[in-house]
Structures are given as C-alpha cells and as structure tokens.
CSV table of C-alpha atoms and ligand atoms in Angstrom, one decimal:
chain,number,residue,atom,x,y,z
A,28,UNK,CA,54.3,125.6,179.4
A,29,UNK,CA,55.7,122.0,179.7
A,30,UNK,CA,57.7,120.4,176.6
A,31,UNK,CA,59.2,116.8,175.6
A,32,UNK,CA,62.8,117.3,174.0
A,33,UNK,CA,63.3,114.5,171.5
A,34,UNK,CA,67.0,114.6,170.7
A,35,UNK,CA,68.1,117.0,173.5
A,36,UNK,CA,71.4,116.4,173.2
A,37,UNK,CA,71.8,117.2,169.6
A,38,UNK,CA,72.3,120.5,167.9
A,39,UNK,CA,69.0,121.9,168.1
A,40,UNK,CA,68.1,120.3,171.6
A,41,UNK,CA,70.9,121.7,173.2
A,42,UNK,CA,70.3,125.5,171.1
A,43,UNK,CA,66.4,124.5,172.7
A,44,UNK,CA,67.3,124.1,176.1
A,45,UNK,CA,69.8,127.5,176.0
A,46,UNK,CA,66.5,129.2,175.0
A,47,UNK,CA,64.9,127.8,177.9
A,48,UNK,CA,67.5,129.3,180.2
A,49,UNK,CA,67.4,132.5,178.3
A,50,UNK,CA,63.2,132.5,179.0
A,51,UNK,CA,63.3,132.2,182.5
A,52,UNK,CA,61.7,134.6,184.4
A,53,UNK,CA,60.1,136.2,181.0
A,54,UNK,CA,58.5,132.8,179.8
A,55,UNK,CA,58.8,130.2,182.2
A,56,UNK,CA,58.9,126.5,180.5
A,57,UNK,CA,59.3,123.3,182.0
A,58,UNK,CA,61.0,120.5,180.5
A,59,UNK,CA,59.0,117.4,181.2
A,60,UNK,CA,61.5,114.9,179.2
A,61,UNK,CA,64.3,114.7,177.4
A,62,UNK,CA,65.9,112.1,175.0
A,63,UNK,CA,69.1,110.9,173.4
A,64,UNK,CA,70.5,108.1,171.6
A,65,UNK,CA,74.4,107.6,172.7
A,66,UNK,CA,75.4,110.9,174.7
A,67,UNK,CA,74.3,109.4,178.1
A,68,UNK,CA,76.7,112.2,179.8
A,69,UNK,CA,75.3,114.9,178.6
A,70,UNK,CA,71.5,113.6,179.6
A,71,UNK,CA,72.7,113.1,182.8
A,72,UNK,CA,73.8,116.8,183.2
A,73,UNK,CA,70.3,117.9,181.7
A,74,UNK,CA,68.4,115.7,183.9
A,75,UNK,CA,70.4,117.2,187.1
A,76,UNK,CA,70.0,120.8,185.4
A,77,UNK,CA,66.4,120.6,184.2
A,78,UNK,CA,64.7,118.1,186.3
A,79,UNK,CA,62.6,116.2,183.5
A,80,UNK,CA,60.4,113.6,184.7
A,81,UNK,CA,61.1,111.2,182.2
A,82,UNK,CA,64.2,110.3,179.8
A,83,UNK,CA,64.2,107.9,176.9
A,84,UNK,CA,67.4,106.3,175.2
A,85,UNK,CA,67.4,104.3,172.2
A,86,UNK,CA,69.7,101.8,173.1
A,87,UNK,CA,68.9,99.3,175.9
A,88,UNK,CA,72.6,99.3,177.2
A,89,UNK,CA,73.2,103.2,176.9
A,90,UNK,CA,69.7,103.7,178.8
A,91,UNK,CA,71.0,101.3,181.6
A,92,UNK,CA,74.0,102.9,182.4
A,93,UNK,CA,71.3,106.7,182.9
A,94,UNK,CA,69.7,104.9,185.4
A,95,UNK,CA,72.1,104.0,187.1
A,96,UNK,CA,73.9,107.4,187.0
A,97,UNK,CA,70.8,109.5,187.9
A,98,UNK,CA,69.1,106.9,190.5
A,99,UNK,CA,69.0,109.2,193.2
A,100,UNK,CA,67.0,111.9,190.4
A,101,UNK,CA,63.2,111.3,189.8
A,102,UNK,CA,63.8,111.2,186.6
A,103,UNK,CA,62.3,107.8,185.2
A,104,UNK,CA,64.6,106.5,182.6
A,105,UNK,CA,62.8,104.8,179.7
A,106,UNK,CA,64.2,102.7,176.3
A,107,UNK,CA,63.8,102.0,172.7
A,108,UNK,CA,61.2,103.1,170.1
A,109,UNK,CA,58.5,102.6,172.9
A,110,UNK,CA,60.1,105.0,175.3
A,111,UNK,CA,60.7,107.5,172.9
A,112,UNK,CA,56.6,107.4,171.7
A,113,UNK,CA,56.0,107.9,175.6
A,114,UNK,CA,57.8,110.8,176.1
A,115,UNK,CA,56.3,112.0,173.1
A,116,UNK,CA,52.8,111.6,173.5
A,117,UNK,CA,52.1,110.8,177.5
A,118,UNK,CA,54.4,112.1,179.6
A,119,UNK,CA,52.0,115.1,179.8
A,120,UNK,CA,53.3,117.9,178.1
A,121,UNK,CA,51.8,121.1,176.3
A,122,UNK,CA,54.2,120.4,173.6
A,123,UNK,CA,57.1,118.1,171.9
A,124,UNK,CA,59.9,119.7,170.4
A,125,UNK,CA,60.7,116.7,167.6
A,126,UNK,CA,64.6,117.2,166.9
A,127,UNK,CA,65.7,113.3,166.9
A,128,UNK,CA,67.8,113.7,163.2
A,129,UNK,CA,66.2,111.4,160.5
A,130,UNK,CA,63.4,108.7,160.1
A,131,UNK,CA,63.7,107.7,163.3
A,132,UNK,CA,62.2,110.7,164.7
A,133,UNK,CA,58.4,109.5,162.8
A,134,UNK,CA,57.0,107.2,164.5
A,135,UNK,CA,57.3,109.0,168.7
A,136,UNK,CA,55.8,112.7,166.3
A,137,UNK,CA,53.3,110.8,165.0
A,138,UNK,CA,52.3,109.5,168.8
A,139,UNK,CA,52.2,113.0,170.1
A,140,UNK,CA,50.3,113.9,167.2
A,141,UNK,CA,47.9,111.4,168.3
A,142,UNK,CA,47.7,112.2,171.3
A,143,UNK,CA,46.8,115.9,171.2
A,144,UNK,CA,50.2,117.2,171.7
A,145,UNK,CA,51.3,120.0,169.8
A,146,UNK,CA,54.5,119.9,167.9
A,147,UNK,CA,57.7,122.2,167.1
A,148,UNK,CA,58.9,120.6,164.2
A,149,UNK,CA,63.1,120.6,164.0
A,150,UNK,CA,62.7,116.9,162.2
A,151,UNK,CA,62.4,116.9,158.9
A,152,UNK,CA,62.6,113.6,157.3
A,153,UNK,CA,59.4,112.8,159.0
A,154,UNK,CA,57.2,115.5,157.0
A,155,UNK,CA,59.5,114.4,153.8
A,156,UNK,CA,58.3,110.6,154.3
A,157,UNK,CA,55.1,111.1,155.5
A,158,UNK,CA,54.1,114.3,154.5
A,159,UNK,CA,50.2,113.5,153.3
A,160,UNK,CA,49.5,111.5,156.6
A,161,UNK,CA,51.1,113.8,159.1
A,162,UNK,CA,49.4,116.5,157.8
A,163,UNK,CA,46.1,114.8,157.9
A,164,UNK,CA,46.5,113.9,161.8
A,165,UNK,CA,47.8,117.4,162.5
A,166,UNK,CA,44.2,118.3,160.8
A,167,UNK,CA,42.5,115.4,162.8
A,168,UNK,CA,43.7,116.0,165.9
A,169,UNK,CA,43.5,119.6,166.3
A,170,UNK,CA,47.1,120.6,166.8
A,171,UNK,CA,49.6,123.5,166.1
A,172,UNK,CA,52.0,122.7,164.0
A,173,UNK,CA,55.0,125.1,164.3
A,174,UNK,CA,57.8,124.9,162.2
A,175,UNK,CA,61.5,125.2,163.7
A,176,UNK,CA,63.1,124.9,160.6
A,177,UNK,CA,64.8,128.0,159.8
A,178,UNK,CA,63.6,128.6,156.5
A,179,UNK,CA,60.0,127.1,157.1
A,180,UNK,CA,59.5,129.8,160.3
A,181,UNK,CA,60.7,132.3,158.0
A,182,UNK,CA,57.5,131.4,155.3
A,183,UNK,CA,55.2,131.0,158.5
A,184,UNK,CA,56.2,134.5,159.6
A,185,UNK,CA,56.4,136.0,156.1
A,186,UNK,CA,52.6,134.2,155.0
A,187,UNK,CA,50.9,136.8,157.7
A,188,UNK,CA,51.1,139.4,155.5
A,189,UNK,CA,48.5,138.3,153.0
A,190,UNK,CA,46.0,135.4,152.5
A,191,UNK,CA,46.6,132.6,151.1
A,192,UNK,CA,44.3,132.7,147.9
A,193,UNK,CA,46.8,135.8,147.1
A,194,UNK,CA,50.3,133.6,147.7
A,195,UNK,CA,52.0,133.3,144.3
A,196,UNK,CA,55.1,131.6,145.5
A,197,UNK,CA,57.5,130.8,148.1
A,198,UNK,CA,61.4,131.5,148.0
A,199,UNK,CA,63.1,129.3,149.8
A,200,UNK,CA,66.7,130.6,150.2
A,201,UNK,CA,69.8,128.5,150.5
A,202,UNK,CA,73.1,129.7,152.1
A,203,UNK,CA,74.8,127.3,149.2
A,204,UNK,CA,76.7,125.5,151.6
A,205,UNK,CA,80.8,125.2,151.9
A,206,UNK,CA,81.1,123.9,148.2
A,207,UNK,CA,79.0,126.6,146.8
A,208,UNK,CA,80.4,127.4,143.0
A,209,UNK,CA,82.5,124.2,142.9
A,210,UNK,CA,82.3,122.2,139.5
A,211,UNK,CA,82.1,118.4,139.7
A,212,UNK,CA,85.6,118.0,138.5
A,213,UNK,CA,86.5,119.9,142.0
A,214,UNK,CA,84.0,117.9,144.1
A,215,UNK,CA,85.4,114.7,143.1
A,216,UNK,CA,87.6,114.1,146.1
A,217,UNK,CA,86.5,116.1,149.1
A,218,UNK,CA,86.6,114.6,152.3
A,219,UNK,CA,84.3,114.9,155.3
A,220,UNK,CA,86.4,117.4,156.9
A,221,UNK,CA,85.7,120.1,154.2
A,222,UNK,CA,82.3,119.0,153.8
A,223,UNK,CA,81.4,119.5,157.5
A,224,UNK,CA,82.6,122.8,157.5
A,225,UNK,CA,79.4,125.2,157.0
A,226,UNK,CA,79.6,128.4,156.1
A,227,UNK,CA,77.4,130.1,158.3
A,228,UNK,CA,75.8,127.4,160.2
A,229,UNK,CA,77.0,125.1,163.2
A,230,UNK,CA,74.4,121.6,163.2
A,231,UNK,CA,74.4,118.1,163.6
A,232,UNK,CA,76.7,116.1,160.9
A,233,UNK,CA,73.8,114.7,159.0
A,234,UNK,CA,72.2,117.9,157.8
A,235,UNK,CA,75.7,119.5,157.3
A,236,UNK,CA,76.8,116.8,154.9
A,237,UNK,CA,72.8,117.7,153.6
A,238,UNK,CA,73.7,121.3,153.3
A,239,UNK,CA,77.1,120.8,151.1
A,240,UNK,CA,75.4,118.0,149.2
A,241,UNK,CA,72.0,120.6,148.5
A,242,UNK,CA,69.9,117.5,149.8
A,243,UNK,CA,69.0,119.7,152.5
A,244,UNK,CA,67.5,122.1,150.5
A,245,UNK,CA,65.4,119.4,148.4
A,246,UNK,CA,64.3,117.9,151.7
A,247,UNK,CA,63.4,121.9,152.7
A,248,UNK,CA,61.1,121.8,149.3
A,249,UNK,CA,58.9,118.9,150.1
A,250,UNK,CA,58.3,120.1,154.0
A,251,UNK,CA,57.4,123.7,152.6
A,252,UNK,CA,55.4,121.6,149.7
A,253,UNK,CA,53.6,119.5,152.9
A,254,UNK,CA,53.6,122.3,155.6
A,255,UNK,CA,52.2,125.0,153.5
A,256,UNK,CA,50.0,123.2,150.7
A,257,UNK,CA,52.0,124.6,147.7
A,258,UNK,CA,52.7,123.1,144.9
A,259,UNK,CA,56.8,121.8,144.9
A,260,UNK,CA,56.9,123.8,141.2
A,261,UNK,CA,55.8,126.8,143.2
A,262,UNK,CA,58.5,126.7,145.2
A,263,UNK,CA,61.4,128.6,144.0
A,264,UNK,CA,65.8,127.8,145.9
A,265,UNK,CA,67.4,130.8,146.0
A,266,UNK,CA,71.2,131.5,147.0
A,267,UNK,CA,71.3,134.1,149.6
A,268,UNK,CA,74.6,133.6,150.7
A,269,UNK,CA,74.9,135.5,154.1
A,270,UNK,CA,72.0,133.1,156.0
A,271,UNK,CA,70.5,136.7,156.5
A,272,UNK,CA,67.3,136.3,154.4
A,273,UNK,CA,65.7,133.3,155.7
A,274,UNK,CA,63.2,132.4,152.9
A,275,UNK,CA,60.6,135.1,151.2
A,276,UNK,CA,56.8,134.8,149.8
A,277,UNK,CA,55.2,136.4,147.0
A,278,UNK,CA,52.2,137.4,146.8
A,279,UNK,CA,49.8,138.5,143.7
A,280,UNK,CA,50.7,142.1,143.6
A,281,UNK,CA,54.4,141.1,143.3
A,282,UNK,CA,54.7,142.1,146.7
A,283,UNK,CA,57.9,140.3,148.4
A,284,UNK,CA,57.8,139.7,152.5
A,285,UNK,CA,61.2,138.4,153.9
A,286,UNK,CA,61.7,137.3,157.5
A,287,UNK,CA,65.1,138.3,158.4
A,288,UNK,CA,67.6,137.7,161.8
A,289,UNK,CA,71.0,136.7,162.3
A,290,UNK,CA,71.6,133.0,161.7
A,291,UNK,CA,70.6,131.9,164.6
A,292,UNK,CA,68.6,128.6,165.5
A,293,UNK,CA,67.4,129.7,168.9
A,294,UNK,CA,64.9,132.5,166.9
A,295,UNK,CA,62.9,129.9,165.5
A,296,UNK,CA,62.9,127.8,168.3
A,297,UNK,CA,62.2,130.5,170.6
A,298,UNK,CA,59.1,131.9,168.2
A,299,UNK,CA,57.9,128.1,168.7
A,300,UNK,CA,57.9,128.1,172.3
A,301,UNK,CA,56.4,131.7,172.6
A,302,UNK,CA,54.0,131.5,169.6
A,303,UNK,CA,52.0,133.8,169.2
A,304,UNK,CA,54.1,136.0,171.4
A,305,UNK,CA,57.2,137.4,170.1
A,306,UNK,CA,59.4,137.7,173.4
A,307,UNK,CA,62.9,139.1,173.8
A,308,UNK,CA,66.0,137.3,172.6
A,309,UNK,CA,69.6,137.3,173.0
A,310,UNK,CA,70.1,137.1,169.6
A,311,UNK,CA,72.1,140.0,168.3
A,312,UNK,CA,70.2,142.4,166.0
A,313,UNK,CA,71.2,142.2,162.3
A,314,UNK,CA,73.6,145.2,161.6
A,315,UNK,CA,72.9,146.0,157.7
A,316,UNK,CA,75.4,148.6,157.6
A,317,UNK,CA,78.2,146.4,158.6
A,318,UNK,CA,77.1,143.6,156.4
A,319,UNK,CA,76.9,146.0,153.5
A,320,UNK,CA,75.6,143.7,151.0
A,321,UNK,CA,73.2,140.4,150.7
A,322,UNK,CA,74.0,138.0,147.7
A,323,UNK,CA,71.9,135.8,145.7
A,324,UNK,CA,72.4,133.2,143.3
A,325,UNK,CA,70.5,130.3,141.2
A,326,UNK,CA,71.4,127.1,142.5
A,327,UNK,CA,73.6,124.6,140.8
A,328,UNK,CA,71.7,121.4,140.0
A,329,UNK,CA,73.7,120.0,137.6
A,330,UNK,CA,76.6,119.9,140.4
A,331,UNK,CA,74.6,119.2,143.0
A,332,UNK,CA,72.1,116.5,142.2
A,333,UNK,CA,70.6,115.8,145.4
A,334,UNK,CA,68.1,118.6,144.9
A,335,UNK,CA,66.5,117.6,141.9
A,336,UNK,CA,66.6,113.9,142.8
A,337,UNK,CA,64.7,115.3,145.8
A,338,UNK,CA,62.2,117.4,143.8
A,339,UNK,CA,61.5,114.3,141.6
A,340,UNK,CA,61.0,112.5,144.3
A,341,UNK,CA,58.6,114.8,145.7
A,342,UNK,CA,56.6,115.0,142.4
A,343,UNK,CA,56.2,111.4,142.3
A,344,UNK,CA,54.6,111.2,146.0
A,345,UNK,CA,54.2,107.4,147.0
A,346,UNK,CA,56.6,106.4,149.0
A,347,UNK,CA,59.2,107.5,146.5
A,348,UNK,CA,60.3,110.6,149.1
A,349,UNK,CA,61.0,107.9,151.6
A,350,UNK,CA,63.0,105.9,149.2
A,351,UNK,CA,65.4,108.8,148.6
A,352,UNK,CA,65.2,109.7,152.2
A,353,UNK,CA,66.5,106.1,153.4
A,354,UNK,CA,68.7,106.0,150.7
A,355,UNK,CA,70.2,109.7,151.8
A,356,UNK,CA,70.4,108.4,155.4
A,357,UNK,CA,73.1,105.6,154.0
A,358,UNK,CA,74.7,107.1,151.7
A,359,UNK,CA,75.5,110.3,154.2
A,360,UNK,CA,76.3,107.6,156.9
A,361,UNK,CA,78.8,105.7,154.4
A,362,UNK,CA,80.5,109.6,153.6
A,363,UNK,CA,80.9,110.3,156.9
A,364,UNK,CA,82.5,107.1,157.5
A,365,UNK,CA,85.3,107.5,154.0
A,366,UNK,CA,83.2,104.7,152.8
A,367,UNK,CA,82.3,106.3,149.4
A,368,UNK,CA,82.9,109.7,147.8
A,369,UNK,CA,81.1,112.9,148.1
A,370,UNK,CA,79.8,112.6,144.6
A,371,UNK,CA,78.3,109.2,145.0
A,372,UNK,CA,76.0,110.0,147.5
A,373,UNK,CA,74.0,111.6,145.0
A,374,UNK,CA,74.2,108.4,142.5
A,375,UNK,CA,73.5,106.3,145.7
A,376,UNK,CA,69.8,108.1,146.0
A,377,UNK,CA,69.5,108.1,142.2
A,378,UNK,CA,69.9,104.1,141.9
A,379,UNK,CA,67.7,103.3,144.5
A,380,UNK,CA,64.7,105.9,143.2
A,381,UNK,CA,65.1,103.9,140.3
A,382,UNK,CA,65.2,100.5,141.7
A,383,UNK,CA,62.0,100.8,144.0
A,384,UNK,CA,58.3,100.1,142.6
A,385,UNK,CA,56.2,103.7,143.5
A,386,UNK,CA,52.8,103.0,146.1
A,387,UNK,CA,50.3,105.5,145.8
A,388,UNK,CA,48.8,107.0,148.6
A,389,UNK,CA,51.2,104.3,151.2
A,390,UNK,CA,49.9,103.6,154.9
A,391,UNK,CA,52.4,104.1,157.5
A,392,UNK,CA,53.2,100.5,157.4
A,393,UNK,CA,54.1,100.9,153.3
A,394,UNK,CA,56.3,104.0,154.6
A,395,UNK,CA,57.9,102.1,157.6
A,396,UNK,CA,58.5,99.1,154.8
A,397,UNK,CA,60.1,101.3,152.0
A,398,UNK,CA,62.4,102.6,154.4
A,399,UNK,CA,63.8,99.3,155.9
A,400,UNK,CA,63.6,97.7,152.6
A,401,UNK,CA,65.6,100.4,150.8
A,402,UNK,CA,68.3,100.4,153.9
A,403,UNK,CA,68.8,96.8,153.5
A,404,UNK,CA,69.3,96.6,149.9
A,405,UNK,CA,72.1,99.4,150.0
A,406,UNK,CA,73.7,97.6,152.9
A,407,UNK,CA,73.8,94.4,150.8
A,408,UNK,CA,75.1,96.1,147.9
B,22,NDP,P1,72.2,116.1,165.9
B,22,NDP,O1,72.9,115.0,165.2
B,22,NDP,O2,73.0,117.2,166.4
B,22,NDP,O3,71.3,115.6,167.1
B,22,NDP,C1,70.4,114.5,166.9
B,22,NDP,C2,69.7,114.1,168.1
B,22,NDP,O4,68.9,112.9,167.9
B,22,NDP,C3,70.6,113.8,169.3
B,22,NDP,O5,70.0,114.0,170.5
B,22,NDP,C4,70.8,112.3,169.1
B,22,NDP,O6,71.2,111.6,170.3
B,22,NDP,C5,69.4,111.8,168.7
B,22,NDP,N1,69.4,110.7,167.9
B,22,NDP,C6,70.2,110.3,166.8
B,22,NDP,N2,69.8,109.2,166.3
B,22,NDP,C7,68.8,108.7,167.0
B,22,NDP,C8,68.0,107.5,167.0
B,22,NDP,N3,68.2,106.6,166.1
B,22,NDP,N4,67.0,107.4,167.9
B,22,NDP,C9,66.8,108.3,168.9
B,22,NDP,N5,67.5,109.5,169.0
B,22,NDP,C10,68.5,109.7,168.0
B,22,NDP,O7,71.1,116.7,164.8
B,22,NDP,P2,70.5,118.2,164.7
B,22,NDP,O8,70.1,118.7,166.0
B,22,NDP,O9,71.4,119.0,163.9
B,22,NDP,O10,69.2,117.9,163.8
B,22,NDP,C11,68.0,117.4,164.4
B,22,NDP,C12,66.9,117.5,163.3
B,22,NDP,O11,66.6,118.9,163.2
B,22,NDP,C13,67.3,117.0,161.9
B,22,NDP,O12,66.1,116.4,161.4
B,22,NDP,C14,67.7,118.2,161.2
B,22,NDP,O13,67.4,118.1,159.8
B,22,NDP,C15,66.8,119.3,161.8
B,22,NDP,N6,67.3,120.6,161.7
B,22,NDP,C16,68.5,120.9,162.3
B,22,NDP,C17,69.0,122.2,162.2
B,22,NDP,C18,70.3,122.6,162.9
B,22,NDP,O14,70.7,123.8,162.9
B,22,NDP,N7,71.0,121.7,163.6
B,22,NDP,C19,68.3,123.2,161.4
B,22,NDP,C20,67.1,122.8,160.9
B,22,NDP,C21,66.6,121.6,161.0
B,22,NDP,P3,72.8,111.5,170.8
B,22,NDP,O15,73.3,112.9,170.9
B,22,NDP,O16,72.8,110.9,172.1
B,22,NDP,O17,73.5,110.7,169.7
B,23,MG,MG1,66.8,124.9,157.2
C-alpha cells in the first residue's frame, strides 16, 4: 500500500511512521510523501529513512532550506497550501493519512477526497467545520473513510456488532483530562505547564490544551455526529478515567459493545492502514487484573464550558462549528503563549459564537470565510 503523511512530523505522524516500521515484513507500506510545517530536521531524517517521493512545507523559507538539505535525495520538495493539496491528492498514493493539527488540514483532505484517495482521518477540525460537505464527497467519490481518532475507531469497531437501524446511542468516553474534578475557583490561574500535562495521553499541544479545556471532547461529538450520522443529542461523554475503554455503542436490546486496548495511538492508526485486516501489534495487551478497576464519571460542564459551547455549536450547523473552531484555534494559541488565562479560552469561543451571523448550509468558500473572518476579528480585539 502507498500513503501521503500530512503532518509527519507531529504526534500522530511520527506514532504513523513507527507503525510503518513495526509492519514491515507483515504489511509492507510505502510512504510516498510526507509533510511538515517548521520541523525541517526531522523531514529531512524521514526523507533519508523512508524515501518519499515528494515533501511539502508550508512555509516558503522553511521548504527552501529541505531542498537544499536533501538535494542529493529524489525526494521533490514542494511549498504552501498548493504543495500540501498535491501530496494529498496526486502524488499517487492508495491513501492519505490527514494529521496536519487544525483547519489547515481542510482544504489538501478535501483534494484527496477529490481525487479518489482514501483517507485515515487523524484531523479533526476539518470534519468539525465541514462536516456536511466532506461527507457528501466521501459519498461522491467513492472512498473509505477511516477514522484514526481514538474514540471514533473505537465506535467504527464497536458499530460491527449490530445494524445501524438497531444503534440507540453512542458513548463517547473521555479520560477527563489533567484538571479533571477541579472547580472554576481552582482553574482560575493554571498555567500551560499543568495544562499540558495529560494524564494518560502524550499528543501535540493543541489537542492537549483541547483535552484539559474538554474542547476536545465537543470537537469528538460533532465528528462522531458527522462520521456516523447520529444525532449530537444521541451522543452521550462519559468519564472513563483509565483511557482503557475507548468509546461504547448501544444498541436496542441494551446491549453495550466497547472496544478496548491500552492507550495507544498506533492501534488505531495501524487498524487504518490494515483495514479490514487486523495484523499484529506491539502494543502491549491490556492487563485487567493489574489495573483492577475502570472508573467513570459525568462530565463537568459547568467547569468546563468548551463542551457545551461545542455541542451548541454543533446544533446550530451553518458555519457556527467553524466559528468556534477558529475561535478555539486562537484562543488555545494565545494560552499557550501566557497571553490569556485558561478560563478565558472558553469565553473567547463564547463571544465570537455570539458575534457571528449563522449561514445555512455554507459552501466551502462561506466555511474558508467564517474562519478568516473570525481569526481576524479576535486578533484585532
Ligand atoms: P502535532 O502538533 O503534534 O503535529 C501537527 C503536524 O502538523 C506537524 O507535522 C506540523 O508540522 C504540522 N502543521 C502544523 N501546522 C501546520 C500548518 N499550518 N500547515 C501545515 N502543516 C502544519 O499534532 P498532533 O499530531 O497531536 O495532532 C494532529 C491532528 O490529529 C489534530 O487534528 C489532532 O486533533 C488529531 N489527533 C491527535 C491525537 C494525538 O494523539 N496526538 C489523537 C487524536 C486526534 P511541524 O512539526 O513541522 O510544525
Ligand atoms: Mg480522541
């Protein structure tokens, strides 16, 4: 199998590329491109190590300096939005793994989409902004979608045991985060140190801050909402706190099928890239006996805003979900930079949801809009 790697040097392209190693000789895959935005050294050693064909780099200057480091590769270094939406949909691969973080990973998935490639979908945002017209080109042009989300594998996994006329909901569970049982009061002055600190989980900074603020879990409801056609009411966040469980379904009888592993992102990115095989991993199995116990709680919403700003959002459609989706994109940006407090970034998505004028059923242009529109007004403000 060949796959594009958009954002291979991040969290989840790098955890993509282990599995890769891990496959070979069981599953071969070949990586036909690979794509970054700043870490230019660490392309460099995947180009040398994988051999890609083709590399993209948003930035002109950053991309420069790759070719000259890899001019005697034949790897053909490419730039900007337009080099990223080749890689994605021409340099001839079976599939793109889409794990560039945030709204800049739409418009290249959207171009393989186009194109006939199928997609292993890492990148939220895209299916939170767009959900309504990706999933219409997914339908149009014929390709798998397969989610590398962990929670989102775990509902593709778990919907196999029944049809989908007998699904009565989906549980999406949440691992809570660092600041899980904190009040407001105690919320007031953490800084991003603490807040990057996840539990159980080791990812980018973006969807860490996500995962303390509970934004990542709203963003979770709307993809499940999109990816799965089920109603955002009929989705229901649970706290399992040991990342064990990775989301449930229901189905009429009361029936409840759970997929569960260790929390590892290389299982779901390794079920994407094998699907419908399951192949061996090097996972370790889940030892129940050691563990002991799992937990669960209801999530906070009070405390943590983000996911009902999210699920709001989400009911209203439009371009509303990219409005708070631009608007998280700052206001976790500003956090990360001791611009503003941990609590404001929930007021920051709240004020702009309010500010913005809903479109019903937006173009791609009226999503591409909303977003620069809302990213400029909160860098004025
Ligand atoms: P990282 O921040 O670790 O990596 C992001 C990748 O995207 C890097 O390769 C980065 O390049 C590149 N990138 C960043 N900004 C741009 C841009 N403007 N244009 C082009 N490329 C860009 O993120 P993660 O791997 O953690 O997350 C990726 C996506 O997967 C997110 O949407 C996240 O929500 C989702 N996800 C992640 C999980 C995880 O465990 N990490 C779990 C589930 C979903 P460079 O390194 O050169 O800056
Ligand atoms: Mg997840």
């Amino acid at each position: 199998m060949k796959v594009s790697i958009l954002g291979s040097t991040g969290s989840i392209g790098t955890q993509a590329l282990e599995v890769v190693r891990d496959l070979r000789g069981i599953y071969d895959i070949e990586v036909t491109a690979v794509s970054g935005n700043s870490n230019i050294e660490l392309l460099e050693q995947q180009i040398r190590e994988f051999k890609p064909h083709f590399a993209a780099v948003s930035d002109e200057a950053a991309a420069a300096r790759l070719k000259t480091a890899v001019s005697d590769t034949d790897c053909r270094v490419l730039s900007g939005c337009e080099g990223l939406c080749y890689i994605a949909a021409e340099a001839g691969e079976d599939m793109l793994l889409s794990s560039i973080v945030g709204f800049a990973g739409l418009v290249p998935t959207m171009k393989a989409i186009e194109a006939g490639v199928d997609i292993a979908l890492a990148n939220k945002e895209t299916l939170v902004t767009a959900g309504p017209l990706f999933m219409n080109a997914v339908e149009k042009h014929g390709v798998s979608l397969l989610p590398v989300d962990s929670e989102h594998c775990a509902i593709f996994q778990s919907l196999k045991a029944g049809s989908r006329g007998e699904l009565r909901k989906i549980l999406l569970t949440a691992s809570g985060g660092p600041f899980f049982g904190k009040s407001r009061n105690e919320l007031k002055n953490v800084r991003r140190e603490q807040a990057l600190k996840h539990p159980n989980w080791s990812m980018g900074a973006k969807i860490t801050i996500d995962s303390a603020t509970l934004m990542n879990k709203g963003l979770e409801v709307l993809e499940a909402s999109h990816l799965f056609g089920v109603d955002i009411d009929d989705i229901e966040v649970v706290v399992q706190r040991e990342s064990i469980i990775h989301s449930m379904v229901e189905f009429a009888d009361r029936s409840v099928i759970a997929q569960m592993s260790i929390p590892s992102m290389k299982h779901p990115i390794q079920y994407a890239f094998t699907y419908p095989r399951r192949l061996e991993s090097k996972d370790e199995s889940v030892d129940f006996a050691k563990l002991a116990s799992l937990t669960f709680a209801k999530p906070d919403e009070e405390t943590f805003r983000c996911l009902a700003l999210a699920k709001a959002a989400g009911r209203s459609g439009g371009i509303m979900p990219a409005v708070m989706n631009a608007a998280n994109e700052v206001a976790v940006a500003d956090f990360l930079a001791d611009k503003i407090g941990f609590l404001d970034i929930a007021d920051m998505v709240e004020e702009a949801m309010g500010r913005f004028n809903n479109i019903e059923n937006p173009s791609m242009e009226d999503i591409i809009s909303a977003d620069a529109e809302v990213r400029e007004y909160m860098h004025k403000k």
